[in-house]
Coordinates of C-alpha atoms in Angstrom, one line a residue:
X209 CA 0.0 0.0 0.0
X210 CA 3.0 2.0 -0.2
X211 CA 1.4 4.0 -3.8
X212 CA -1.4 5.1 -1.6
X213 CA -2.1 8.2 0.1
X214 CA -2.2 8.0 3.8
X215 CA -5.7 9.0 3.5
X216 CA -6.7 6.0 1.2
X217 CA -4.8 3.5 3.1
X218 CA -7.1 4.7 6.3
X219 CA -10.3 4.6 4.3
X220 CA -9.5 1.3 2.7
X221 CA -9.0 0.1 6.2
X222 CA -12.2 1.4 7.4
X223 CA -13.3 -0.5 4.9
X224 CA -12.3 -3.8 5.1
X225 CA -13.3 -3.4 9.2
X226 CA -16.6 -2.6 8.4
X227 CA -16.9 -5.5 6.5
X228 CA -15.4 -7.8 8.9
X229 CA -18.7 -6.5 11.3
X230 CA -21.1 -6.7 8.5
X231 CA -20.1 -10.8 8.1
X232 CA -18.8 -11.5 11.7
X233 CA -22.3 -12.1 12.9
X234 CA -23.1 -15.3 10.5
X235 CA -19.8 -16.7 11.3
X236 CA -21.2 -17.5 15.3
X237 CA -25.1 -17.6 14.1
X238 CA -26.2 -21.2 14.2
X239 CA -28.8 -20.5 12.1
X240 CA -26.3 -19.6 9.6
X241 CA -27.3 -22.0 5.7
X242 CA -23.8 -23.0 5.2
X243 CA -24.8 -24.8 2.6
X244 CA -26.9 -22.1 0.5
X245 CA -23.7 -19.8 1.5
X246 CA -21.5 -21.8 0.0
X247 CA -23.4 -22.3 -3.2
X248 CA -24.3 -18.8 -3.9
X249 CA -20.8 -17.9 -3.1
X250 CA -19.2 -20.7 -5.3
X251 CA -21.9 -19.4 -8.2
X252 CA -20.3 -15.9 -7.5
X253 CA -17.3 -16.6 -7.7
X254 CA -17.4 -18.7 -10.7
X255 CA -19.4 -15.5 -12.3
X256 CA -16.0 -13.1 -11.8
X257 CA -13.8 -15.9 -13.0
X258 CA -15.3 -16.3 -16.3
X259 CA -13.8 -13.1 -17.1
X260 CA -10.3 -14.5 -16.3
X261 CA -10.7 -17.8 -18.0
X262 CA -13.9 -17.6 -20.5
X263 CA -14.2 -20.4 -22.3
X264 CA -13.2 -21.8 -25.5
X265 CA -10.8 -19.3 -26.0
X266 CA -13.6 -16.6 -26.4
X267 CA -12.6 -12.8 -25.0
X268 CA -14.5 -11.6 -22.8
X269 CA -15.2 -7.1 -23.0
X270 CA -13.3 -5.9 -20.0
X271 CA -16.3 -3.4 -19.5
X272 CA -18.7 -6.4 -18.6
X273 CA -17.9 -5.5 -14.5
X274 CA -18.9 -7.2 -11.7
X275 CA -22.0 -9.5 -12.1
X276 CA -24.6 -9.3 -9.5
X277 CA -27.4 -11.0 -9.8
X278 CA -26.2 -13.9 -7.6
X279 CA -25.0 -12.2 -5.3
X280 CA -28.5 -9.8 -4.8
X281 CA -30.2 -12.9 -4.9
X282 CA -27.9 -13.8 -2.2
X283 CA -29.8 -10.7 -0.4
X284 CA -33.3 -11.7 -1.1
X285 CA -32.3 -15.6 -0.1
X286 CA -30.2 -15.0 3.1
X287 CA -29.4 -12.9 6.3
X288 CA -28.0 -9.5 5.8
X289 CA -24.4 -11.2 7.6
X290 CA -24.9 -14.3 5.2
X291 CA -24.9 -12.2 2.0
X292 CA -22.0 -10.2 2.9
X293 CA -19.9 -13.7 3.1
X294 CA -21.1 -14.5 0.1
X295 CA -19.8 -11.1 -1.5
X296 CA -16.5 -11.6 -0.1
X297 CA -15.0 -14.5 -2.7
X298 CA -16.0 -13.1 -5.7
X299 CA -14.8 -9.6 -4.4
X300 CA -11.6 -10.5 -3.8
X301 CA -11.4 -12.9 -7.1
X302 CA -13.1 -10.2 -9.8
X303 CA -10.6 -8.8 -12.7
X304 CA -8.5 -6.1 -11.9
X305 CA -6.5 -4.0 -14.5
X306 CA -4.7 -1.4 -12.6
X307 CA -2.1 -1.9 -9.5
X308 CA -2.2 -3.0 -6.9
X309 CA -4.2 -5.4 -7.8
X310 CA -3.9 -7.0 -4.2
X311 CA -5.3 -3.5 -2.7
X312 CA -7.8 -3.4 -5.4
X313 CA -9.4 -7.0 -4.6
X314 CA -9.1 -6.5 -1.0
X315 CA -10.9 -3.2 -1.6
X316 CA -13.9 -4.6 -3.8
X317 CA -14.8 -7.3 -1.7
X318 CA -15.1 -5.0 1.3
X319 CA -16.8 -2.4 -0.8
X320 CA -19.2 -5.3 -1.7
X321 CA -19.6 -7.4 1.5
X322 CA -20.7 -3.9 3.0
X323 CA -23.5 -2.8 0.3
X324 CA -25.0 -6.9 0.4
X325 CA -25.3 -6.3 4.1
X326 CA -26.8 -3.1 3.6
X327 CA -29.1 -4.0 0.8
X328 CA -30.0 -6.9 3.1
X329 CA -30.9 -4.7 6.0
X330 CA -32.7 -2.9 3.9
X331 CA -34.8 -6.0 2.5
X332 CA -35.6 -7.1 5.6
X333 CA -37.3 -4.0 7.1
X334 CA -39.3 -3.9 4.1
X335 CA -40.6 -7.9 5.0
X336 CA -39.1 -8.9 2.0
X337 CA -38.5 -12.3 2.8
X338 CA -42.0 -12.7 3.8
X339 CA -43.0 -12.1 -0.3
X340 CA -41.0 -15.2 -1.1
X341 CA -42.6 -17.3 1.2
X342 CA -39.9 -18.3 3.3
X343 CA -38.3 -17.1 6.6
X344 CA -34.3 -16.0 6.3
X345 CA -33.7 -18.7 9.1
X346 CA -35.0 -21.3 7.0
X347 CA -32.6 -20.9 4.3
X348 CA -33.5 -21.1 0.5
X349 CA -34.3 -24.2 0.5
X350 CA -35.7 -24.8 -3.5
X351 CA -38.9 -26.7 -3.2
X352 CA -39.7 -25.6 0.1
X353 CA -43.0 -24.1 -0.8
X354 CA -46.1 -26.0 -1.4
X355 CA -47.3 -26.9 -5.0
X356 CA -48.1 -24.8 -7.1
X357 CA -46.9 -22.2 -4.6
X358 CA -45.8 -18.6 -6.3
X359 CA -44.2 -15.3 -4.7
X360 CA -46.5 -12.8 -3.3
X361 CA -46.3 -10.4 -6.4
X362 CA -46.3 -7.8 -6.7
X363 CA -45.8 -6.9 -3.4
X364 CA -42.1 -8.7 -3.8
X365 CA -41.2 -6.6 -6.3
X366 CA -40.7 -3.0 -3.8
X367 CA -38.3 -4.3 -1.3
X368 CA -36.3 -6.0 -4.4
X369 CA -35.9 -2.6 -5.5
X370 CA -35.3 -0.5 -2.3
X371 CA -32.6 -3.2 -2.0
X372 CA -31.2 -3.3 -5.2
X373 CA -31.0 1.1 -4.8
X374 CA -29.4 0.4 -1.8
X375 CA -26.9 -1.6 -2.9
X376 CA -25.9 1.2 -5.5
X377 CA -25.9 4.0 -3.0
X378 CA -23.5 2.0 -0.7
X379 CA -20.9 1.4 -3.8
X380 CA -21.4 4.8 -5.0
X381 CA -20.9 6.3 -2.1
X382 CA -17.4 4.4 -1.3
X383 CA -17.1 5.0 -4.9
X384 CA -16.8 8.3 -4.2
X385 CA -14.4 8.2 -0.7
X386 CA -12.1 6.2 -3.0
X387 CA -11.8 8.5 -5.5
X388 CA -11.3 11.8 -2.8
X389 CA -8.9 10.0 -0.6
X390 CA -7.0 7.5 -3.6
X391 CA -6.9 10.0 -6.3
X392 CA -7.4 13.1 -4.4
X393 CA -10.3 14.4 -6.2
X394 CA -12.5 17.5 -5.3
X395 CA -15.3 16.3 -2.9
X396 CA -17.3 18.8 -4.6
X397 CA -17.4 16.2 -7.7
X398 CA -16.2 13.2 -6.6
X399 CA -19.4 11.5 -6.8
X400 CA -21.1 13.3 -10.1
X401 CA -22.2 11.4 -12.3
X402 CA -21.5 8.0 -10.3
X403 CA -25.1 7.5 -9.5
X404 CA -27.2 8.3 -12.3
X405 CA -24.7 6.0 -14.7
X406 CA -25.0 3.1 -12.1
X407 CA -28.6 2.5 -10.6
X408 CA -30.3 1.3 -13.8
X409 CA -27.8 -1.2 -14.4
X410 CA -28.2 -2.3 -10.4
X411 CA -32.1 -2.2 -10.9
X412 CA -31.9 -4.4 -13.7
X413 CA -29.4 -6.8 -11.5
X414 CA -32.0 -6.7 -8.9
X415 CA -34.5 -8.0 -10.9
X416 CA -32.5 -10.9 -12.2
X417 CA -31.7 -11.8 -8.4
X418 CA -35.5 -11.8 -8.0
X419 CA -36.2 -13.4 -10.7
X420 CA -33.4 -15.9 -9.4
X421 CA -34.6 -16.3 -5.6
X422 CA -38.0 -16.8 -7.0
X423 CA -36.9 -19.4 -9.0
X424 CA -34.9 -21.1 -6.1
X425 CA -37.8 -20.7 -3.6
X426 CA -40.5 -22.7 -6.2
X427 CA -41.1 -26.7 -6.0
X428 CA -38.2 -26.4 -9.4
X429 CA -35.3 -25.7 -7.1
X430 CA -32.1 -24.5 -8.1
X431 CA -31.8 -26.1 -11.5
X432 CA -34.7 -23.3 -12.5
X433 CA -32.6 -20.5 -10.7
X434 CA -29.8 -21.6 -12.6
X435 CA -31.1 -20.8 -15.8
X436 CA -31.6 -17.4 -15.3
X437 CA -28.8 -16.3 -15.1
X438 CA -27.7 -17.6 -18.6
X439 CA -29.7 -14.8 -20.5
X440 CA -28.7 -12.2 -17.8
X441 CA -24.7 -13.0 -18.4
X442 CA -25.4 -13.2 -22.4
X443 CA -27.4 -9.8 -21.6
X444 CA -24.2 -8.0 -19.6
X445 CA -21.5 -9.5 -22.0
X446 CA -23.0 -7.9 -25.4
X447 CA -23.7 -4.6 -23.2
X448 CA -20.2 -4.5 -22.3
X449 CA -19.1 -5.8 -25.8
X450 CA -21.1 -2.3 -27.4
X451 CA -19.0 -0.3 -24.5
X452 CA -15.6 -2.0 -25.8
X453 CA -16.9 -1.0 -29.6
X454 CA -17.8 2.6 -28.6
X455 CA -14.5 2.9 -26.8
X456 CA -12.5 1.6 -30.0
X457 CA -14.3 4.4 -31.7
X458 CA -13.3 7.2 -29.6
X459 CA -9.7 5.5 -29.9
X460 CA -10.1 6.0 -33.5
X461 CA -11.3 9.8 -33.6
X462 CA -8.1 10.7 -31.5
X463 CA -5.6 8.8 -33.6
X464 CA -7.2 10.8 -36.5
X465 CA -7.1 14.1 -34.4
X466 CA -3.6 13.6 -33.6
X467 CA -2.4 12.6 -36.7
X468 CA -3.8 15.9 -38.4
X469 CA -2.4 18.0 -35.0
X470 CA 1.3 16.4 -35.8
X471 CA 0.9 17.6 -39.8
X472 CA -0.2 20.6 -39.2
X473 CA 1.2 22.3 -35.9
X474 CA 0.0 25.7 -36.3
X475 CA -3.4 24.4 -35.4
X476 CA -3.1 21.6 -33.1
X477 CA -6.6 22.0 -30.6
X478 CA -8.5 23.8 -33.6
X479 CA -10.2 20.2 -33.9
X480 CA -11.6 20.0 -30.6
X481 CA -12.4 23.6 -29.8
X482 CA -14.9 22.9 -33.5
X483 CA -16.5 20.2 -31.8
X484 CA -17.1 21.6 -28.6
X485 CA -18.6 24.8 -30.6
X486 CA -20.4 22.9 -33.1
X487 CA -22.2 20.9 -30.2
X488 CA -22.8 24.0 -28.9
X489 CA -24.9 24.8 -31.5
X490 CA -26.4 21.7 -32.2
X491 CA -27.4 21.7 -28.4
X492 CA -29.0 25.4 -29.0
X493 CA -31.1 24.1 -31.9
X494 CA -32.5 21.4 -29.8
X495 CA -31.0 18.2 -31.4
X496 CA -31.4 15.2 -29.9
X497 CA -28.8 13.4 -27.9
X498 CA -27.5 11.2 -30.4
X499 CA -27.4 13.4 -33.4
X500 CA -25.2 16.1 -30.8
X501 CA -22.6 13.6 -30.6
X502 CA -22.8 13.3 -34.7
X503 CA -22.4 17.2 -34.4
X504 CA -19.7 17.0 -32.2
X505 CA -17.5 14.0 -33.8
X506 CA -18.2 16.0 -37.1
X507 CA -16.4 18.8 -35.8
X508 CA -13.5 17.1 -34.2
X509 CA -13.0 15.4 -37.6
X510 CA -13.6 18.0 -40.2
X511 CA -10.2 18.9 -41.5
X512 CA -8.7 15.4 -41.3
X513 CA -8.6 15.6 -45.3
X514 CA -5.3 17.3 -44.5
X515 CA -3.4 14.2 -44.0
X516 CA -4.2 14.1 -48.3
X517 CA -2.1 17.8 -48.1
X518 CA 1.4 18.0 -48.8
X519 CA 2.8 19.3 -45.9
X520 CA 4.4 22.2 -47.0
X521 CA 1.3 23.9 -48.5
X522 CA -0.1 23.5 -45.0
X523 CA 3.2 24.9 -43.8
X524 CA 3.5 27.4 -45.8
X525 CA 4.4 31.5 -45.1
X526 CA 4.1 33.3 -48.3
X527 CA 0.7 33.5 -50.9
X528 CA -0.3 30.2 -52.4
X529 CA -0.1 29.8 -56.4
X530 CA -3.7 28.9 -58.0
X531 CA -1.9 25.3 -58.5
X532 CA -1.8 25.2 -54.8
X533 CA -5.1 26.7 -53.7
X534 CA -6.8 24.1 -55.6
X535 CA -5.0 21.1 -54.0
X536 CA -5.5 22.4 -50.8
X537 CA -9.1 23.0 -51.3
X538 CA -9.5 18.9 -52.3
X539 CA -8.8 18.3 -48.5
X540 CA -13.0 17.9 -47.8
X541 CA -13.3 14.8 -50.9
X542 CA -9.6 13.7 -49.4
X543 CA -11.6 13.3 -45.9
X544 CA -14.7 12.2 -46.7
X545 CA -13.0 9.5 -49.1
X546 CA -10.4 8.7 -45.8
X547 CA -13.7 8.5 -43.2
X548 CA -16.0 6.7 -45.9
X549 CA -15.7 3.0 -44.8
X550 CA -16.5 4.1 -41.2
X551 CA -19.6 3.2 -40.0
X552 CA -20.4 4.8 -37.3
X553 CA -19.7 7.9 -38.4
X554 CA -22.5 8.6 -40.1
X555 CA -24.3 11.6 -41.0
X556 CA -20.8 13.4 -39.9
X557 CA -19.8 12.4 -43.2
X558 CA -21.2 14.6 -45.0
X559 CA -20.6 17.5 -42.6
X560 CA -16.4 16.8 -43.2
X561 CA -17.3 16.9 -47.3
X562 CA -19.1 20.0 -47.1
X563 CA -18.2 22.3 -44.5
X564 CA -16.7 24.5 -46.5
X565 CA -19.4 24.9 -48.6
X566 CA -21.2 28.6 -48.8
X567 CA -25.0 29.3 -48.6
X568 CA -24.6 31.5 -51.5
X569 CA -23.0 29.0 -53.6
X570 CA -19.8 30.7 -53.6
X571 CA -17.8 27.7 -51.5
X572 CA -16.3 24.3 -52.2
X573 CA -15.9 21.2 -53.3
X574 CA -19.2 21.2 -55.2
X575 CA -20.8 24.9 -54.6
X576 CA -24.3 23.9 -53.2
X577 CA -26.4 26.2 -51.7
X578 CA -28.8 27.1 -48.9
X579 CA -30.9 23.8 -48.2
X580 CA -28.5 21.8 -50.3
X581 CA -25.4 21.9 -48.2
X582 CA -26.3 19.2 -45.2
X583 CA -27.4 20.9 -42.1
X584 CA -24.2 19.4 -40.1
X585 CA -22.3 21.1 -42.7
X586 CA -23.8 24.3 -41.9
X587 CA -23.1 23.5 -38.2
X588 CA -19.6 23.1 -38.6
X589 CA -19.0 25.8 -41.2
X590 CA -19.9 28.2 -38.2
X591 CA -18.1 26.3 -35.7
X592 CA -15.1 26.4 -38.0
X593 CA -14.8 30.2 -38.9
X594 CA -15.7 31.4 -35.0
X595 CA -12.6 29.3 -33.4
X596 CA -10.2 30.1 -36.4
X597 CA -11.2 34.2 -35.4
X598 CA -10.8 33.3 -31.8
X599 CA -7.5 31.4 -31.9
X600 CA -3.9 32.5 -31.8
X601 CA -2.0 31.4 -34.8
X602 CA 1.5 31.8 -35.9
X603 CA 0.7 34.9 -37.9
X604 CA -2.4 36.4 -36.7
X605 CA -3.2 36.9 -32.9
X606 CA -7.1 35.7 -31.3
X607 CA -9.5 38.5 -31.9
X608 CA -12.5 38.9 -29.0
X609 CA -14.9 37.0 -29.1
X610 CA -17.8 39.6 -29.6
X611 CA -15.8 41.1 -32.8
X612 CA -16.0 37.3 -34.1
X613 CA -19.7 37.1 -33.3
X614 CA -20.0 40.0 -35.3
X615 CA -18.2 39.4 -38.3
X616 CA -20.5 36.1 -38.1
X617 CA -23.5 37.8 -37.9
X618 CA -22.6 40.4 -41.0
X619 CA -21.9 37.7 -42.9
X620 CA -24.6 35.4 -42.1
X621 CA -26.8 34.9 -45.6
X622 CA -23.6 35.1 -47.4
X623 CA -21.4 32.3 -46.1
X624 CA -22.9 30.8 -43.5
X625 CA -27.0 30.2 -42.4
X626 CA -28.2 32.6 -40.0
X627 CA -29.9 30.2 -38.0
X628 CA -26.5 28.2 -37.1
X629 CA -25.1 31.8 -36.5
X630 CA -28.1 32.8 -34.3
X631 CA -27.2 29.8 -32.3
X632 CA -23.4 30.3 -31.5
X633 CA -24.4 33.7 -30.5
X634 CA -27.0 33.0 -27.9
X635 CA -25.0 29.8 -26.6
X636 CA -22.1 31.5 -26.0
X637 CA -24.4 34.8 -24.5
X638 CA -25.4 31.7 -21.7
X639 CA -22.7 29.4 -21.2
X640 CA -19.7 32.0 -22.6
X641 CA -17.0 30.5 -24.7
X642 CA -14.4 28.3 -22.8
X643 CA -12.7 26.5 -25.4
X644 CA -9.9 23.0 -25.2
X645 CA -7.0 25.2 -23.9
X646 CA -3.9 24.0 -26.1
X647 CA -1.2 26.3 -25.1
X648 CA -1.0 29.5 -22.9
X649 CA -1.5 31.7 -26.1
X650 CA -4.8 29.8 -26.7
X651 CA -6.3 30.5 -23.2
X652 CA -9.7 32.1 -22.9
X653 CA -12.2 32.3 -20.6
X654 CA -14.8 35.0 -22.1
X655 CA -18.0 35.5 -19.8
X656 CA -21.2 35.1 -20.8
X657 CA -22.5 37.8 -22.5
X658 CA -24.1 39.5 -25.9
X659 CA -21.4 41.1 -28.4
X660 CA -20.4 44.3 -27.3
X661 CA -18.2 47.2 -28.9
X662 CA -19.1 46.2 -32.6
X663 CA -21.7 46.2 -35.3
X664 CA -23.2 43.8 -36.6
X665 CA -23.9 45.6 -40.3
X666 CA -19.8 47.4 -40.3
X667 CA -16.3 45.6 -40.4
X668 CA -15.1 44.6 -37.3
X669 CA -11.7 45.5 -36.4
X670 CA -11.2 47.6 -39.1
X671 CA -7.8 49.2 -39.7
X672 CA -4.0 48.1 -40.9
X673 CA -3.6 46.0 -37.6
X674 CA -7.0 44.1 -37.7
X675 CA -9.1 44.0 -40.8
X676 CA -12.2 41.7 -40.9
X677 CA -11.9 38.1 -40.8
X678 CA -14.5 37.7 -43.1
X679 CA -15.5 38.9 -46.9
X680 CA -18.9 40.4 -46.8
X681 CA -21.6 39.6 -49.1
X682 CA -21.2 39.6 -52.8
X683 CA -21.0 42.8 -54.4
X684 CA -17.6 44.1 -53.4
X685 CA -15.3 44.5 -50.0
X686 CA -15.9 46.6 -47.2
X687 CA -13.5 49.8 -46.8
X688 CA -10.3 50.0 -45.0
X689 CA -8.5 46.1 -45.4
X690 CA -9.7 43.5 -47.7
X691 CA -11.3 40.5 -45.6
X692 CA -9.9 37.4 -44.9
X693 CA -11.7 33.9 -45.0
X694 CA -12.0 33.1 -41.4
X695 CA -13.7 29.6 -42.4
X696 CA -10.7 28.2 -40.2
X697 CA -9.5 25.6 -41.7
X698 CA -8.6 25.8 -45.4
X699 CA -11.2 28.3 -46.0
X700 CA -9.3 30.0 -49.1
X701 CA -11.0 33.3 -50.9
X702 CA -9.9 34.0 -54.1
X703 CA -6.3 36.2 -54.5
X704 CA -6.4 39.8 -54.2
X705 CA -5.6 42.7 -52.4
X706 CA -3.8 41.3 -49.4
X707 CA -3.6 37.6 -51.0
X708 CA -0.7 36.5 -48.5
X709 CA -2.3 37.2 -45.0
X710 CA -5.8 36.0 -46.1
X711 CA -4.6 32.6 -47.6
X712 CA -2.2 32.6 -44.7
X713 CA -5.7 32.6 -42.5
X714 CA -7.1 29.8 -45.2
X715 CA -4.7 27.5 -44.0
X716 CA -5.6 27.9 -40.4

């Protein structure tokens, strides 16, 4: 226990002694079922070793966790003090990933010993065992009911569940103490989140332990009980297989990221700070859950057609040659044809082949307009342009955040739809703009708040030092410096007056 905190080794400790009371108790009770004990804990225990030895060669997800069914059912079938013994072998035999893994067993079959004696407690206030027809002292005999006897549903079904919650409050909550005193986390939010991502997977294990004890306590026996938890293991193993798939995925999406970041140096975090605006928006507009993460993986990958890009065009100081501008502006056919085979990607295909794409037609690679270009597109295009504005790059520095809002806004129904515009603007008014800090250049914390200091219909920044970021509508530029393309990444307007810094900008 050396790698530990003081604090952790004393709350781990605590732990273990808790336990030790929780079980001590069935240890000196002659009433004790040795026998059901000892099968439900063998049944446990052979549940955790699966994952060490599953058959036939098979691999098991490592996300499948502990399996719990048997030993809840192990609450509903057996004295608070008996269920905690069961806990304790599969507790201290479950898979462990990270050292120590001695300190880690020790710690998850205390953890567990506890919460079955609580969930136990629990049950029992509630009469619990009086649904299943059988007194605790009895033990779970199978067939100990009379024909054709059934449990008292659905009266059985309440102190299941105020167990089962019990049982997830207890590990939560020494979820939590772990994490302040091991890792040395905030209290403050130590325990976010824990809850609401483990109780419906607990409720679910409760029912199965029902189901289970049920099962056990009919005139079937244990051979019935058995056979539940067949489907419930198949059940957890394809839940935790999805996990396992879903984490490849977001392995994926960073190896892409990273890739592009190495390339092109100059804006290495541009691809996250897009997704976290373009989710942004996408949460503004109301979207869904689901189709937010589309948004927001869209955004992460929307320049990653510039591993297709020589390096030095990306590279780069002085103007591009029209040879060059058009290679560089291939990168959104170079991504989408690079992402295609991915599946899971999605409708954030389309957003990575057409994000540079201009409501009035004007943009690239195939000059749709409006209602044409996809509406992910039109996300990111917005996303895109506000974080190259607001970023530091080797030859511009960040501009504020309202001047960016505004060049948006003037040149919303030009380049990019006013509704995604409308969006950023009243997200960011809430919530403020705290973008993926990637170096101390890049750090901003802007408070909430509308635009301030600019106009929405004149060039912001304006000047030798800080022309607009972005060409207004059709028809000619706006006095005082010609505009740039803001559109972040490769956004490339056609040369002119001030050709070098604004394809300079394009490459951002």
């Amino acid at each position: 226990m050396r790698v530990l905190p003081p604090g952790a080794r004393g709350y781990i400790l605590c732990a273990v002694l808790a336990a030790f009371a929780c079980a001590a108790p069935a240890l000196t009770d002659p009433g004790t079922p040795w026998a059901s004990v000892a099968l439900l804990a063998v049944l446990y225990l052979g549940c955790e070793l699966v994952k060490l030895c599953p058959l036939l060669g098979s691999r098991v997800p490592e996300g499948i966790g502990s399996f719990f069914p048997v030993l809840l059912a192990a609450v509903f079938l057996l004295p608070p003090s008996a269920a905690a013994l069961v806990a304790l072998p599969g507790g201290l035999a479950g898979l462990v990933v990270e050292r120590p893994a001695w300190v880690r067993r020790v710690w998850h079959g205390a953890q567990q010993a506890t919460a079955a004696w609580a969930a136990g407690q629990t049950y029992a206030l509630l009469h619990g065992p009086a649904t299943l027809g059988a007194a605790h002292s009895g033990g779970p005999s199978g067939g100990s009911g009379p024909p054709g006897w059934v449990a008292d549903f659905p009266y059985a079904i309440l102190p299941a569940a105020a167990a089962a919650v019990t049982f997830c409050l207890v590990l939560t909550a020494l979820d939590g103490g772990i994490l302040v005193t091991a890792e040395r986390r905030p209290a403050a939010t130590a325990w976010r989140g824990l809850l609401t991502r483990s109780l419906a997977p607990h409720c679910l294990h409760g029912l199965a332990g029902l189901m289970m004890a049920v099962m056990w306590r009919s005139p079937y026996g244990l051979p019935a009980a058995l056979l539940v938890l067949l489907p419930m293991y198949i059940s957890c193993w394809v839940f935790a297989q999805y996990h396992r798939e879903r984490a490849a995925h977001r392995a994926t999406i960073r190896a892409l990221v990273q890739a592009v970041d190495i390339k092109d140096r100059y804006t290495r975090g541009h691809s996250e700070r897009v997704g976290q605006a373009s989710a942004m928006i996408a949460r503004e507009l109301g979207m869904g859950e689901d189709r937010l993460e589309v948004v927001r993986i869209a955004g992460i990958l929307h320049d990653v057609g510039k591993l297709g890009v020589p390096t030095r065009l990306l590279r780069k100081d002085g103007p591009l040659t029209p040879d060059e501008r058009r290679i560089i502006e291939l990168h959104p056919e170079y991504g989408h044809e690079m992402v295609r085979g991915i599946g899971f990607l999605g409708e954030a295909r389309s957003a990575i082949l057409h994000h540079h794409e201009r409501v009035d037609g004007s943009g690239y690679p195939y000059g749709l307009t409006g209602e044409q270009i996809p509406v992910l597109a039109r996300v990111v295009a917005v996303a895109d342009a506000f974080d190259a504005m607001t970023s530091t790059r080797s030859y511009s520095r960040a501009r504020p955040v309202p001047v960016a809002l505004a060049e948006l806004e003037r040149c919303a129904g030009a380049q990019f739809d006013p509704a995604m515009v409308d969006a950023l603007t009243g997200a960011i008014g809430r919530h403020g703009w705290h973008p993926v800090v990637t170096s101390d250049d890049d750090l901003q914390v802007i408070a909430a708040g509308p635009p301030a200091g600019t106009s929405a219909g004149a060039p912001a920044g304006g000047g030798s030092g800080g022309g607009p970021a972005l060409p207004g509508p059709p028809g000619g530029e706006p006095s005082g410096e010609p505009a740039g393309e803001p559109a972040g990444a490769l956004a490339l307007p056609p040369p002119g007056r001030g050709a070098a810094r604004r394809q300079a900008e394009g490459r951002a």
